[in-house]
Coordinates of C-alpha atoms in Angstrom, one line a residue:
Chain A
X1 CA 52.0 104.9 143.2
X2 CA 54.1 103.6 146.0
X3 CA 54.7 99.8 146.1
X4 CA 52.0 99.5 148.7
X5 CA 49.5 101.4 146.6
X6 CA 50.4 99.3 143.5
X7 CA 49.9 96.0 145.4
X8 CA 46.5 97.3 146.5
X9 CA 45.6 98.3 143.0
X10 CA 46.8 95.0 141.5
X11 CA 44.4 93.0 143.8
X12 CA 41.4 93.9 141.7
X13 CA 42.9 92.0 138.8
X14 CA 43.9 88.9 140.7
X15 CA 41.6 86.1 141.3
X16 CA 41.1 83.9 144.4
X17 CA 38.6 81.1 144.3
X18 CA 38.3 77.4 145.2
X19 CA 41.2 76.6 143.0
X20 CA 43.4 79.6 143.4
X21 CA 43.8 79.7 147.2
X22 CA 46.1 82.7 147.3
X23 CA 47.2 85.2 144.7
X24 CA 47.2 88.4 146.8
X25 CA 49.8 89.4 149.5
X26 CA 51.8 86.2 149.3
X27 CA 55.3 85.1 148.3
X28 CA 53.8 82.7 145.7
X29 CA 50.4 82.2 144.1
X30 CA 48.9 79.0 145.6
X31 CA 46.9 76.7 143.3
X32 CA 45.0 73.7 144.7
X33 CA 45.5 70.7 142.4
X34 CA 44.0 68.1 144.6
X35 CA 43.2 67.6 148.3
X36 CA 46.9 67.3 149.3
X37 CA 48.7 68.9 146.4
X38 CA 49.2 72.6 145.9
X39 CA 51.1 74.2 143.1
X40 CA 53.3 77.3 144.1
X41 CA 54.0 79.8 141.3
X42 CA 56.4 82.7 141.6
X43 CA 58.5 85.1 139.6
X44 CA 61.3 87.5 140.3
X45 CA 63.3 89.8 138.0
X46 CA 66.7 91.4 138.3
X47 CA 67.4 94.5 136.3
X48 CA 70.9 96.0 135.6
X49 CA 71.6 99.3 137.4
X50 CA 68.4 98.8 139.5
X51 CA 69.0 95.5 141.3
X52 CA 72.7 95.0 140.6
X53 CA 75.7 96.6 139.0
X54 CA 78.2 94.8 136.9
X55 CA 80.9 96.8 138.6
X56 CA 80.7 94.5 141.6
X57 CA 78.4 91.7 140.4
X58 CA 79.9 88.9 138.2
X59 CA 77.6 86.9 135.9
X60 CA 78.1 83.9 138.2
X61 CA 76.9 86.0 141.1
X62 CA 73.9 87.1 139.0
X63 CA 72.9 83.5 138.3
X64 CA 73.1 82.5 142.0
X65 CA 71.1 85.6 143.0
X66 CA 68.4 85.1 140.5
X67 CA 67.9 81.5 141.5
X68 CA 68.0 82.3 145.2
X69 CA 65.5 85.2 145.1
X70 CA 63.0 82.9 143.5
X71 CA 63.8 79.8 145.5
X72 CA 63.4 81.8 148.7
X73 CA 59.8 82.6 147.7
X74 CA 59.1 78.9 147.5
X75 CA 60.9 78.3 150.8
X76 CA 58.7 81.0 152.4
X77 CA 55.6 78.9 151.7
X78 CA 57.2 75.6 152.8
X79 CA 57.4 74.4 149.3
X80 CA 59.5 72.1 147.2
X81 CA 60.8 73.9 144.1
X82 CA 60.5 71.8 140.9
X83 CA 60.7 73.6 137.5
X84 CA 62.0 76.9 136.2
X85 CA 61.7 79.1 133.2
X86 CA 64.3 81.8 132.4
X87 CA 63.8 85.0 130.5
X88 CA 67.0 86.7 129.4
X89 CA 67.1 90.2 128.0
X90 CA 70.5 91.2 126.7
X91 CA 71.9 94.2 124.9
X92 CA 75.0 92.3 123.8
X93 CA 75.3 89.3 121.6
X94 CA 75.2 86.0 123.6
X95 CA 78.7 84.9 124.1
X96 CA 80.3 82.0 126.0
X97 CA 82.5 84.4 128.1
X98 CA 79.5 85.6 130.1
X99 CA 76.7 83.2 129.4
X100 CA 78.7 80.2 130.6
X101 CA 79.2 81.4 134.2
X102 CA 75.7 82.8 134.4
X103 CA 74.0 79.6 133.2
X104 CA 76.3 77.4 135.3
X105 CA 75.5 79.4 138.5
X106 CA 71.8 79.5 137.8
X107 CA 71.3 75.8 137.0
X108 CA 73.7 74.5 139.7
X109 CA 72.0 76.6 142.3
X110 CA 68.6 75.2 141.1
X111 CA 69.9 71.7 141.1
X112 CA 71.1 71.8 144.7
X113 CA 67.4 71.8 145.4
X114 CA 66.4 69.3 142.7
X115 CA 65.0 72.0 140.6
X116 CA 65.3 72.0 136.8
X117 CA 65.3 74.6 134.1
X118 CA 62.7 73.6 131.5
X119 CA 62.5 76.5 129.1
X120 CA 62.3 80.2 128.7
X121 CA 62.5 83.2 126.3
X122 CA 65.5 85.2 125.1
X123 CA 65.1 88.8 123.8
X124 CA 67.2 91.6 122.7
X125 CA 66.9 94.5 125.1
X126 CA 68.5 97.9 125.5
X127 CA 69.7 96.9 129.0
X128 CA 70.4 93.6 130.8
X129 CA 67.6 91.9 132.7
X130 CA 66.9 88.4 133.9
X131 CA 63.6 87.0 135.0
X132 CA 63.0 83.6 136.5
X133 CA 59.7 81.8 137.1
X134 CA 59.5 78.9 139.5
X135 CA 56.9 76.3 140.0
X136 CA 56.9 74.4 143.3
X137 CA 54.7 71.9 145.1
X138 CA 53.7 71.4 148.7
X139 CA 51.2 69.4 150.7
X140 CA 50.9 72.2 153.3
X141 CA 51.4 75.8 152.1
X142 CA 52.3 78.1 154.9
X143 CA 50.7 81.5 154.4
X144 CA 51.3 84.8 156.0
X145 CA 47.9 84.9 157.7
X146 CA 48.2 82.3 160.4
X147 CA 50.0 84.1 163.3
X148 CA 48.3 84.4 166.6
X149 CA 48.9 86.3 169.8
X150 CA 51.5 84.7 172.2
X151 CA 53.2 82.8 169.4
X152 CA 57.0 83.3 169.1
X153 CA 58.7 84.9 166.2
X154 CA 61.8 83.3 164.8
X155 CA 64.4 84.2 162.2
X156 CA 66.6 81.6 160.5
X157 CA 70.0 83.4 160.4
X158 CA 71.9 86.5 161.4
X159 CA 70.6 89.6 159.6
X160 CA 71.9 92.7 157.9
X161 CA 75.0 91.5 156.2
X162 CA 73.5 91.8 152.7
X163 CA 72.5 95.4 153.4
X164 CA 75.9 96.1 155.0
X165 CA 77.5 95.2 151.7
X166 CA 75.6 97.9 149.9
X167 CA 76.9 100.4 152.4
X168 CA 80.5 99.2 152.2
X169 CA 80.7 99.0 148.4
X170 CA 80.1 102.8 148.3
X171 CA 83.4 103.4 150.1
X172 CA 85.5 100.3 149.4
X173 CA 86.7 98.2 146.6
X174 CA 85.2 94.7 146.3
X175 CA 88.3 92.9 147.5
X176 CA 88.5 95.0 150.7
X177 CA 85.0 93.9 151.8
X178 CA 85.0 90.9 154.1
X179 CA 84.3 87.6 152.4
X180 CA 81.2 86.8 154.5
X181 CA 79.7 90.1 153.6
X182 CA 80.3 89.6 149.9
X183 CA 78.8 86.2 150.1
X184 CA 75.8 87.4 151.9
X185 CA 75.0 89.9 149.2
X186 CA 76.3 88.2 146.0
X187 CA 75.8 84.5 146.8
X188 CA 72.9 84.3 149.1
X189 CA 71.4 80.9 150.0
X190 CA 67.7 80.1 150.1
X191 CA 66.2 78.3 153.1
X192 CA 64.5 75.5 151.2
X193 CA 65.4 72.7 153.6
X194 CA 64.1 74.6 156.7
X195 CA 60.9 75.7 154.9
X196 CA 60.2 72.1 153.9
X197 CA 60.6 70.8 157.4
X198 CA 58.5 73.5 158.9
X199 CA 55.7 72.7 156.4
X200 CA 56.0 68.9 156.7
X201 CA 55.7 69.0 160.5
X202 CA 53.2 71.9 160.5
X203 CA 55.2 73.9 162.9
X204 CA 55.2 77.4 161.4
X205 CA 51.8 79.1 161.8
X206 CA 52.9 81.9 159.4
X207 CA 56.0 82.5 157.3
X208 CA 57.7 84.9 154.9
X209 CA 61.2 85.4 153.7
X210 CA 63.0 88.6 154.7
X211 CA 63.7 90.3 151.4
X212 CA 62.7 93.9 152.3
X213 CA 63.9 94.0 156.0
X214 CA 62.8 92.4 159.3
X215 CA 60.4 95.2 160.3
X216 CA 58.6 95.5 157.0
X217 CA 58.3 91.7 156.4
X218 CA 57.2 91.1 160.0
X219 CA 54.6 93.8 159.5
X220 CA 53.3 92.0 156.4
X221 CA 52.7 88.9 158.5
X222 CA 51.0 91.1 161.2
X223 CA 48.7 92.7 158.6
X224 CA 47.6 89.5 157.1
X225 CA 47.1 87.8 160.5
X226 CA 45.5 90.9 162.0
X227 CA 47.8 91.0 164.9
X228 CA 50.9 93.0 166.1
X229 CA 54.3 92.1 167.3
X230 CA 57.1 92.9 169.8
X231 CA 60.7 92.4 168.9
X232 CA 63.4 92.0 171.6
X233 CA 66.3 94.1 170.5
X234 CA 68.9 92.2 172.4
X235 CA 67.8 88.9 170.8
X236 CA 68.0 90.0 167.2
X237 CA 71.0 88.3 165.6
X238 CA 72.9 91.1 164.0
X239 CA 75.5 89.9 161.5
X240 CA 79.2 90.8 161.9
X241 CA 79.8 94.0 160.0
X242 CA 76.1 94.9 160.1
X243 CA 74.4 97.5 162.3
X244 CA 71.1 97.0 164.1
X245 CA 69.6 99.3 161.4
X246 CA 70.8 96.9 158.7
X247 CA 69.3 94.0 160.6
X248 CA 66.0 95.7 161.1
X249 CA 65.4 97.4 157.8
X250 CA 68.0 96.0 155.3
X251 CA 66.9 94.0 152.4
X252 CA 67.8 90.7 150.7
X253 CA 68.7 88.6 153.7
X254 CA 66.6 85.7 152.4
X255 CA 66.3 84.5 156.0
X256 CA 62.9 82.9 156.9
X257 CA 60.8 84.7 159.4
X258 CA 58.1 82.6 161.0
X259 CA 55.9 82.1 164.0
X260 CA 55.6 79.1 166.3
X261 CA 53.3 78.1 169.1
X262 CA 54.8 77.6 172.6
X263 CA 53.8 74.0 172.6
X264 CA 55.8 73.4 169.5
X265 CA 59.1 74.9 170.6
X266 CA 60.6 71.5 171.5
X267 CA 59.8 70.1 168.1
X268 CA 61.4 73.2 166.5
X269 CA 64.6 72.5 168.5
X270 CA 64.7 69.1 167.0
X271 CA 64.4 70.5 163.5
X272 CA 67.2 72.9 164.2
X273 CA 69.4 70.0 165.3
X274 CA 68.4 67.9 162.4
X275 CA 69.4 70.5 159.8
X276 CA 72.4 71.6 162.0
X277 CA 71.3 75.2 162.3
X278 CA 70.7 77.9 164.9
X279 CA 67.2 79.4 164.9
X280 CA 66.7 82.8 166.6
X281 CA 63.7 83.6 168.8
X282 CA 63.4 87.3 168.4
X283 CA 60.0 88.3 169.7
X284 CA 56.3 87.5 170.2
X285 CA 53.0 88.1 168.5
X286 CA 50.6 90.4 170.4
X287 CA 47.0 91.3 170.0
X288 CA 47.4 95.0 169.5
X289 CA 48.0 95.8 165.9
X290 CA 51.3 97.6 166.4
X291 CA 55.0 96.9 166.1
X292 CA 57.1 97.4 169.2
X293 CA 60.9 97.2 169.8
X294 CA 61.7 96.1 173.4
X295 CA 65.0 97.6 174.6
X296 CA 65.7 96.4 178.1
X297 CA 62.8 98.0 180.1
X298 CA 62.0 100.4 177.3
X299 CA 59.2 99.7 174.9
X300 CA 59.4 101.6 171.6
X301 CA 56.6 101.8 169.0
X302 CA 58.3 101.5 165.6
X303 CA 57.2 101.9 162.0
X304 CA 57.5 99.0 159.6
X305 CA 60.3 100.7 157.7
X306 CA 62.0 98.8 154.9
X307 CA 62.9 98.7 151.3
X308 CA 60.4 100.2 148.9
X309 CA 61.4 99.2 145.3
X310 CA 59.6 102.2 143.9
X311 CA 60.9 104.8 146.3
X312 CA 64.6 103.8 146.7
Chain B
X1 CA 75.4 83.6 118.8
X2 CA 72.5 83.5 116.4
X3 CA 69.1 82.4 117.7
X4 CA 69.6 78.9 116.4
X5 CA 73.1 78.6 118.0
X6 CA 71.7 79.9 121.3
X7 CA 68.8 77.4 121.3
X8 CA 71.4 74.6 120.6
X9 CA 73.6 75.9 123.5
X10 CA 70.7 76.2 125.9
X11 CA 69.8 72.5 125.4
X12 CA 72.5 71.3 127.6
X13 CA 71.0 73.2 130.5
X14 CA 67.5 71.9 130.0
X15 CA 66.3 68.6 131.4
X16 CA 64.0 66.0 129.8
X17 CA 63.1 62.9 131.8
X18 CA 60.1 60.8 132.7
X19 CA 58.4 63.9 134.2
X20 CA 59.6 66.7 131.9
X21 CA 58.4 65.3 128.6
X22 CA 59.6 68.3 126.6
X23 CA 61.8 71.3 127.4
X24 CA 63.7 71.6 124.2
X25 CA 62.5 72.8 120.8
X26 CA 58.9 73.3 121.8
X27 CA 56.4 76.2 122.3
X28 CA 56.0 75.2 125.9
X29 CA 57.7 72.9 128.4
X30 CA 55.6 69.8 129.0
X31 CA 55.4 68.3 132.4
X32 CA 53.6 65.0 133.1
X33 CA 51.5 65.3 136.3
X34 CA 49.6 62.0 135.9
X35 CA 48.7 59.6 133.1
X36 CA 46.3 61.9 131.4
X37 CA 47.3 65.3 132.8
X38 CA 50.1 67.4 131.4
X39 CA 51.2 70.9 132.6
X40 CA 52.2 73.3 129.9
X41 CA 54.6 76.1 130.9
X42 CA 55.6 79.0 128.8
X43 CA 56.9 82.6 128.9
X44 CA 57.2 85.5 126.5
X45 CA 58.6 89.0 127.0
X46 CA 58.0 92.2 125.1
X47 CA 60.6 95.0 125.3
X48 CA 60.1 98.7 124.3
X49 CA 61.9 99.6 121.1
X50 CA 62.7 96.0 120.3
X51 CA 59.3 94.4 120.1
X52 CA 57.1 97.5 120.0
X53 CA 57.2 101.2 119.9
X54 CA 54.9 103.5 121.8
X55 CA 54.7 105.7 118.8
X56 CA 52.1 103.3 117.3
X57 CA 51.4 100.8 120.2
X58 CA 48.9 101.9 122.9
X59 CA 49.1 100.4 126.4
X60 CA 45.9 98.6 125.6
X61 CA 47.5 97.1 122.5
X62 CA 50.4 96.0 124.5
X63 CA 48.2 94.2 127.0
X64 CA 46.4 92.3 124.2
X65 CA 49.7 91.4 122.5
X66 CA 51.4 90.2 125.6
X67 CA 48.5 87.9 126.4
X68 CA 48.1 86.7 122.9
X69 CA 51.8 85.9 122.3
X70 CA 51.7 83.6 125.4
X71 CA 48.2 82.2 124.8
X72 CA 49.3 81.3 121.3
X73 CA 52.1 79.1 122.7
X74 CA 49.6 77.2 124.7
X75 CA 47.3 76.9 121.7
X76 CA 50.2 75.5 119.7
X77 CA 50.4 72.5 122.0
X78 CA 46.6 71.9 122.1
X79 CA 46.4 73.2 125.7
X80 CA 43.9 75.0 127.9
X81 CA 45.5 78.1 129.4
X82 CA 44.8 78.4 133.2
X83 CA 47.0 80.8 135.2
X84 CA 49.3 83.7 134.5
X85 CA 52.1 85.7 136.2
X86 CA 53.0 89.2 135.1
X87 CA 56.4 90.9 135.4
X88 CA 56.3 94.6 134.7
X89 CA 59.4 96.7 134.3
X90 CA 58.8 100.4 134.2
X91 CA 60.9 103.5 134.0
X92 CA 58.0 105.7 134.9
X93 CA 55.9 105.7 138.1
X94 CA 52.9 103.5 137.9
X95 CA 50.0 105.7 137.1
X96 CA 46.3 105.0 136.3
X97 CA 46.5 106.7 132.9
X98 CA 48.6 103.9 131.4
X99 CA 48.3 101.0 133.9
X100 CA 44.5 100.9 133.6
X101 CA 44.3 100.3 129.9
X102 CA 47.2 97.9 130.0
X103 CA 45.8 95.8 132.9
X104 CA 42.3 95.8 131.4
X105 CA 43.5 94.6 128.0
X106 CA 45.8 91.9 129.5
X107 CA 43.3 90.5 132.0
X108 CA 40.3 90.7 129.6
X109 CA 42.2 88.9 126.9
X110 CA 43.2 86.2 129.4
X111 CA 39.6 85.9 130.7
X112 CA 38.2 85.3 127.2
X113 CA 39.9 82.0 127.5
X114 CA 39.1 81.4 131.2
X115 CA 42.7 82.3 132.2
X116 CA 43.5 84.2 135.3
X117 CA 46.3 86.4 136.5
X118 CA 47.5 85.1 139.9
X119 CA 50.6 87.2 140.7
X120 CA 53.8 88.6 139.5
X121 CA 56.6 91.0 140.1
X122 CA 57.0 94.7 139.5
X123 CA 60.4 96.3 139.1
X124 CA 61.9 99.7 138.3
X125 CA 63.7 99.5 135.0
X126 CA 65.5 101.9 132.6
X127 CA 63.2 100.8 129.8
X128 CA 59.7 99.4 129.6
X129 CA 59.3 95.7 129.4
X130 CA 56.6 93.2 130.2
X131 CA 56.9 89.5 130.7
X132 CA 54.1 87.0 131.0
X133 CA 54.2 83.4 132.2
X134 CA 51.4 81.0 131.4
X135 CA 50.6 77.6 132.9
X136 CA 48.2 75.5 130.9
X137 CA 46.9 72.0 131.0
X138 CA 46.1 69.3 128.4
X139 CA 45.3 65.6 128.2
X140 CA 47.1 65.3 124.9
X141 CA 50.0 67.7 124.2
X142 CA 50.6 68.1 120.4
X143 CA 54.4 68.3 119.8
X144 CA 56.3 69.4 116.8
X145 CA 57.8 66.0 116.2
X146 CA 54.8 63.9 114.9
X147 CA 54.6 64.9 111.2
X148 CA 54.9 62.1 108.7
X149 CA 55.3 61.9 104.9
X150 CA 52.0 62.3 102.9
X151 CA 50.3 64.2 105.7
X152 CA 48.7 67.5 104.8
X153 CA 49.9 70.9 106.1
X154 CA 47.3 73.4 107.2
X155 CA 47.3 77.0 108.4
X156 CA 44.5 78.4 110.4
X157 CA 44.1 81.9 108.8
X158 CA 45.4 84.2 106.1
X159 CA 49.0 85.2 106.6
X160 CA 51.3 88.2 106.3
X161 CA 49.0 91.0 107.6
X162 CA 51.0 91.5 110.8
X163 CA 54.2 91.8 108.9
X164 CA 52.6 94.1 106.3
X165 CA 51.8 96.5 109.2
X166 CA 55.5 96.8 110.0
X167 CA 56.2 97.8 106.4
X168 CA 53.3 100.2 106.1
X169 CA 54.0 102.0 109.4
X170 CA 57.4 103.1 108.0
X171 CA 55.7 105.2 105.4
X172 CA 52.2 106.0 106.7
X173 CA 50.7 107.3 109.9
X174 CA 48.7 104.9 112.0
X175 CA 45.3 106.2 111.0
X176 CA 46.1 105.7 107.3
X177 CA 46.7 102.0 107.7
X178 CA 43.7 99.8 107.0
X179 CA 41.9 98.7 110.1
X180 CA 42.3 94.9 109.5
X181 CA 46.1 95.4 109.2
X182 CA 46.3 97.4 112.4
X183 CA 44.2 94.8 114.2
X184 CA 46.4 91.9 112.9
X185 CA 49.5 93.5 114.3
X186 CA 48.3 95.3 117.4
X187 CA 45.4 93.2 118.5
X188 CA 46.1 89.7 117.4
X189 CA 44.0 86.7 118.5
X190 CA 45.3 83.4 119.7
X191 CA 43.9 80.1 118.3
X192 CA 43.0 78.5 121.7
X193 CA 39.7 77.1 120.5
X194 CA 41.1 75.4 117.4
X195 CA 44.1 74.1 119.3
X196 CA 41.9 72.5 122.0
X197 CA 39.7 70.8 119.4
X198 CA 42.7 69.4 117.4
X199 CA 44.1 68.0 120.7
X200 CA 40.8 66.6 122.0
X201 CA 40.1 64.8 118.8
X202 CA 43.8 63.9 118.2
X203 CA 43.7 65.2 114.7
X204 CA 46.9 67.2 114.5
X205 CA 50.0 65.0 114.3
X206 CA 52.3 68.0 114.8
X207 CA 51.6 71.7 115.5
X208 CA 53.3 75.1 116.0
X209 CA 52.1 78.7 116.0
X210 CA 53.5 80.9 113.3
X211 CA 55.4 83.6 115.2
X212 CA 58.5 83.8 113.0
X213 CA 57.1 83.1 109.6
X214 CA 55.5 80.2 107.7
X215 CA 58.7 78.9 106.2
X216 CA 60.8 79.0 109.4
X217 CA 58.1 77.6 111.6
X218 CA 57.3 74.8 109.1
X219 CA 60.9 74.0 109.0
X220 CA 60.9 73.7 112.8
X221 CA 58.2 71.0 112.5
X222 CA 60.3 69.3 109.7
X223 CA 63.5 69.3 111.8
X224 CA 61.8 67.8 114.8
X225 CA 59.9 65.3 112.7
X226 CA 62.9 64.4 110.5
X227 CA 60.9 65.1 107.3
X228 CA 60.6 67.8 104.6
X229 CA 57.7 69.6 103.1
X230 CA 56.3 71.1 99.9
X231 CA 54.2 74.2 100.0
X232 CA 51.7 75.0 97.2
X233 CA 52.2 78.6 96.4
X234 CA 48.7 79.2 94.9
X235 CA 47.1 77.7 98.0
X236 CA 48.8 79.9 100.6
X237 CA 46.2 82.3 102.0
X238 CA 47.9 85.7 101.6
X239 CA 46.1 88.4 103.5
X240 CA 44.8 91.6 101.9
X241 CA 47.5 94.2 101.9
X242 CA 50.2 91.5 102.4
X243 CA 52.7 90.2 99.9
X244 CA 53.6 86.6 99.3
X245 CA 56.9 87.4 101.0
X246 CA 55.0 88.7 104.1
X247 CA 53.0 85.4 104.2
X248 CA 56.0 83.2 103.8
X249 CA 58.5 84.9 106.1
X250 CA 56.7 87.5 108.1
X251 CA 56.3 87.2 111.9
X252 CA 53.6 87.4 114.5
X253 CA 50.7 85.9 112.6
X254 CA 49.8 83.7 115.6
X255 CA 48.1 81.3 113.1
X256 CA 48.3 77.6 113.9
X257 CA 50.4 75.5 111.5
X258 CA 49.6 71.8 111.8
X259 CA 49.7 68.5 110.0
X260 CA 46.8 66.0 109.4
X261 CA 46.5 62.5 108.0
X262 CA 44.5 62.0 104.9
X263 CA 42.0 59.8 106.7
X264 CA 41.2 62.6 109.2
X265 CA 40.4 65.3 106.6
X266 CA 36.7 64.7 107.0
X267 CA 36.9 65.1 110.8
X268 CA 38.9 68.3 110.3
X269 CA 36.2 69.7 108.1
X270 CA 33.7 69.1 110.9
X271 CA 35.9 71.0 113.4
X272 CA 36.2 73.9 110.9
X273 CA 32.4 74.0 110.7
X274 CA 31.9 73.7 114.4
X275 CA 34.1 76.7 115.2
X276 CA 32.9 78.5 112.1
X277 CA 36.3 79.0 110.5
X278 CA 38.2 78.4 107.2
X279 CA 41.2 76.2 107.4
X280 CA 43.8 76.3 104.6
X281 CA 45.4 73.2 103.1
X282 CA 48.8 74.6 101.9
X283 CA 51.0 71.6 101.3
X284 CA 52.2 68.2 102.1
X285 CA 54.9 66.6 104.2
X286 CA 57.6 64.7 102.2
X287 CA 60.3 62.2 103.0
X288 CA 63.2 64.3 101.7
X289 CA 64.5 66.7 104.4
X290 CA 64.1 69.8 102.2
X291 CA 61.6 72.6 101.8
X292 CA 60.0 73.2 98.4
X293 CA 57.7 75.8 97.0
X294 CA 55.5 74.5 94.2
X295 CA 54.7 77.2 91.6
X296 CA 52.4 75.7 89.0
X297 CA 54.7 73.1 87.4
X298 CA 57.8 74.6 88.9
X299 CA 59.3 73.2 92.0
X300 CA 61.6 75.6 93.9
X301 CA 63.9 74.6 96.7
X302 CA 63.6 77.3 99.4
X303 CA 65.4 78.2 102.6
X304 CA 63.6 78.4 105.9
X305 CA 63.9 82.2 106.0
X306 CA 62.2 84.0 108.8
X307 CA 62.5 86.3 111.7
X308 CA 65.7 85.9 113.8
X309 CA 65.3 87.9 117.0
X310 CA 69.0 88.3 117.4
X311 CA 69.8 89.3 113.8
X312 CA 66.9 91.7 113.0

């Protein structure tokens, strides 16, 4: 099965009812606790040689990345992360030399967002893997399905640098890769603050985090919302050292991708000022269920190409 | 580090405060949502060649076992399991021939206890591993720390059969092992019903599930409660095909081990009748912080020997 086929298959085992608002096609499961209180529930695993290599990833980096990949899923629903469980699978005996930097990075990244580790499980394993679970809360979960034609598409930061790292590390040693590119891939930051503001002020009509590439993640919003989109090539913020291809189809940017109504653009500007960030308007939602790239006067139909964890 | 050293180390990274009632030395993390509502939060992973071998474990067995090992942690706190997340790490492409029996076993075991899968993560991995997370709820979490001298110690079923399986499978083929022994190890059942009753009626003063052996798990209660215990050898329910050694130090029985005040013994009998089960009174809590095995008139001081996941 491809990743897409698997997600389709999985659906028949997932429940959605009056209590479980969302379990399918979302960044987190959404559970309604009371009228204004939703529990967000997500998990993300990182496996040695599949998601990272110790040749360029330190244990500190791994801790940051594990926390961020999970925090980013909470951010993508406009949630506040609260509690975490860690599963650690290790082939080598647990030793301060590597467990200290890992645990420090993990817990300090969580604490930045007032999130606390509350337990977990540790197992022997023939290879190294780490799995984090996060519980978050929100009054207003932002789903993928709310985008409507004529709304604007925003991304929260320049794209492609994390993907550029994976290209560069094939040819260069770690120290020869520019600092910003290393940081983007090895020490990414989740957009918790922005996600919370967008949820509180009910500005984003749909949202996702870019973990598998702009085109693919935008298409996920389109599919859930039953719409299409056009992207304006010259407005896409391509990171230094990244190519347009990196920005369109590279993974692990952990930027937020969201849609906003025209009448809310002013309010969005205020949020950007408040959190001292640039937000990038990169396109528009359209009725036709297709994806277009606008290049000056040219309009190119594009495929939602991105990272397939089972294929790559 | 041994498992004990690791758990001690881990503590400094875990938080306990007015909201997180318990994160250390418990079967689940306990989070207080409101005066009478506690969230239970637990995770358990199973790794190929460490926790199971496909030579004798079917994918259906694996699904049952993954669900049970997690459900049992919720049972041990007197909780009601509610929602689950699955992480699946697989070296082979996902294929109906193995994913069907696995998912069916997992979700049907969960559903027996009105628990639903709401999401998860799937990753490529050099080895097969599965990780489940469970959220449960309870009005009255039963912790390990409440045991007091003179209270009676109970176990909820005959012990040692799961451990006996691991001895027998070294010498015999699967089909030559008695059905009950196979079931005990490959299709264990969690004590959700009993745990819930003990919590509702506030009968158990402390509780744990026996996953690493009676002696070791009893000692965990003793340590948390700052007491000791004596076990009556002739009262310990040793399973058919199991040895006393299996019953005392074998793992993965998933029986409940709990303590009850003398004045509550009558009420406990009623519960046993209500759920149509035998409960076994196997000893007594004592003041002295030691573990004794009473053998007729002999009183033997014993060590809390059991299964250490890092050593074995």
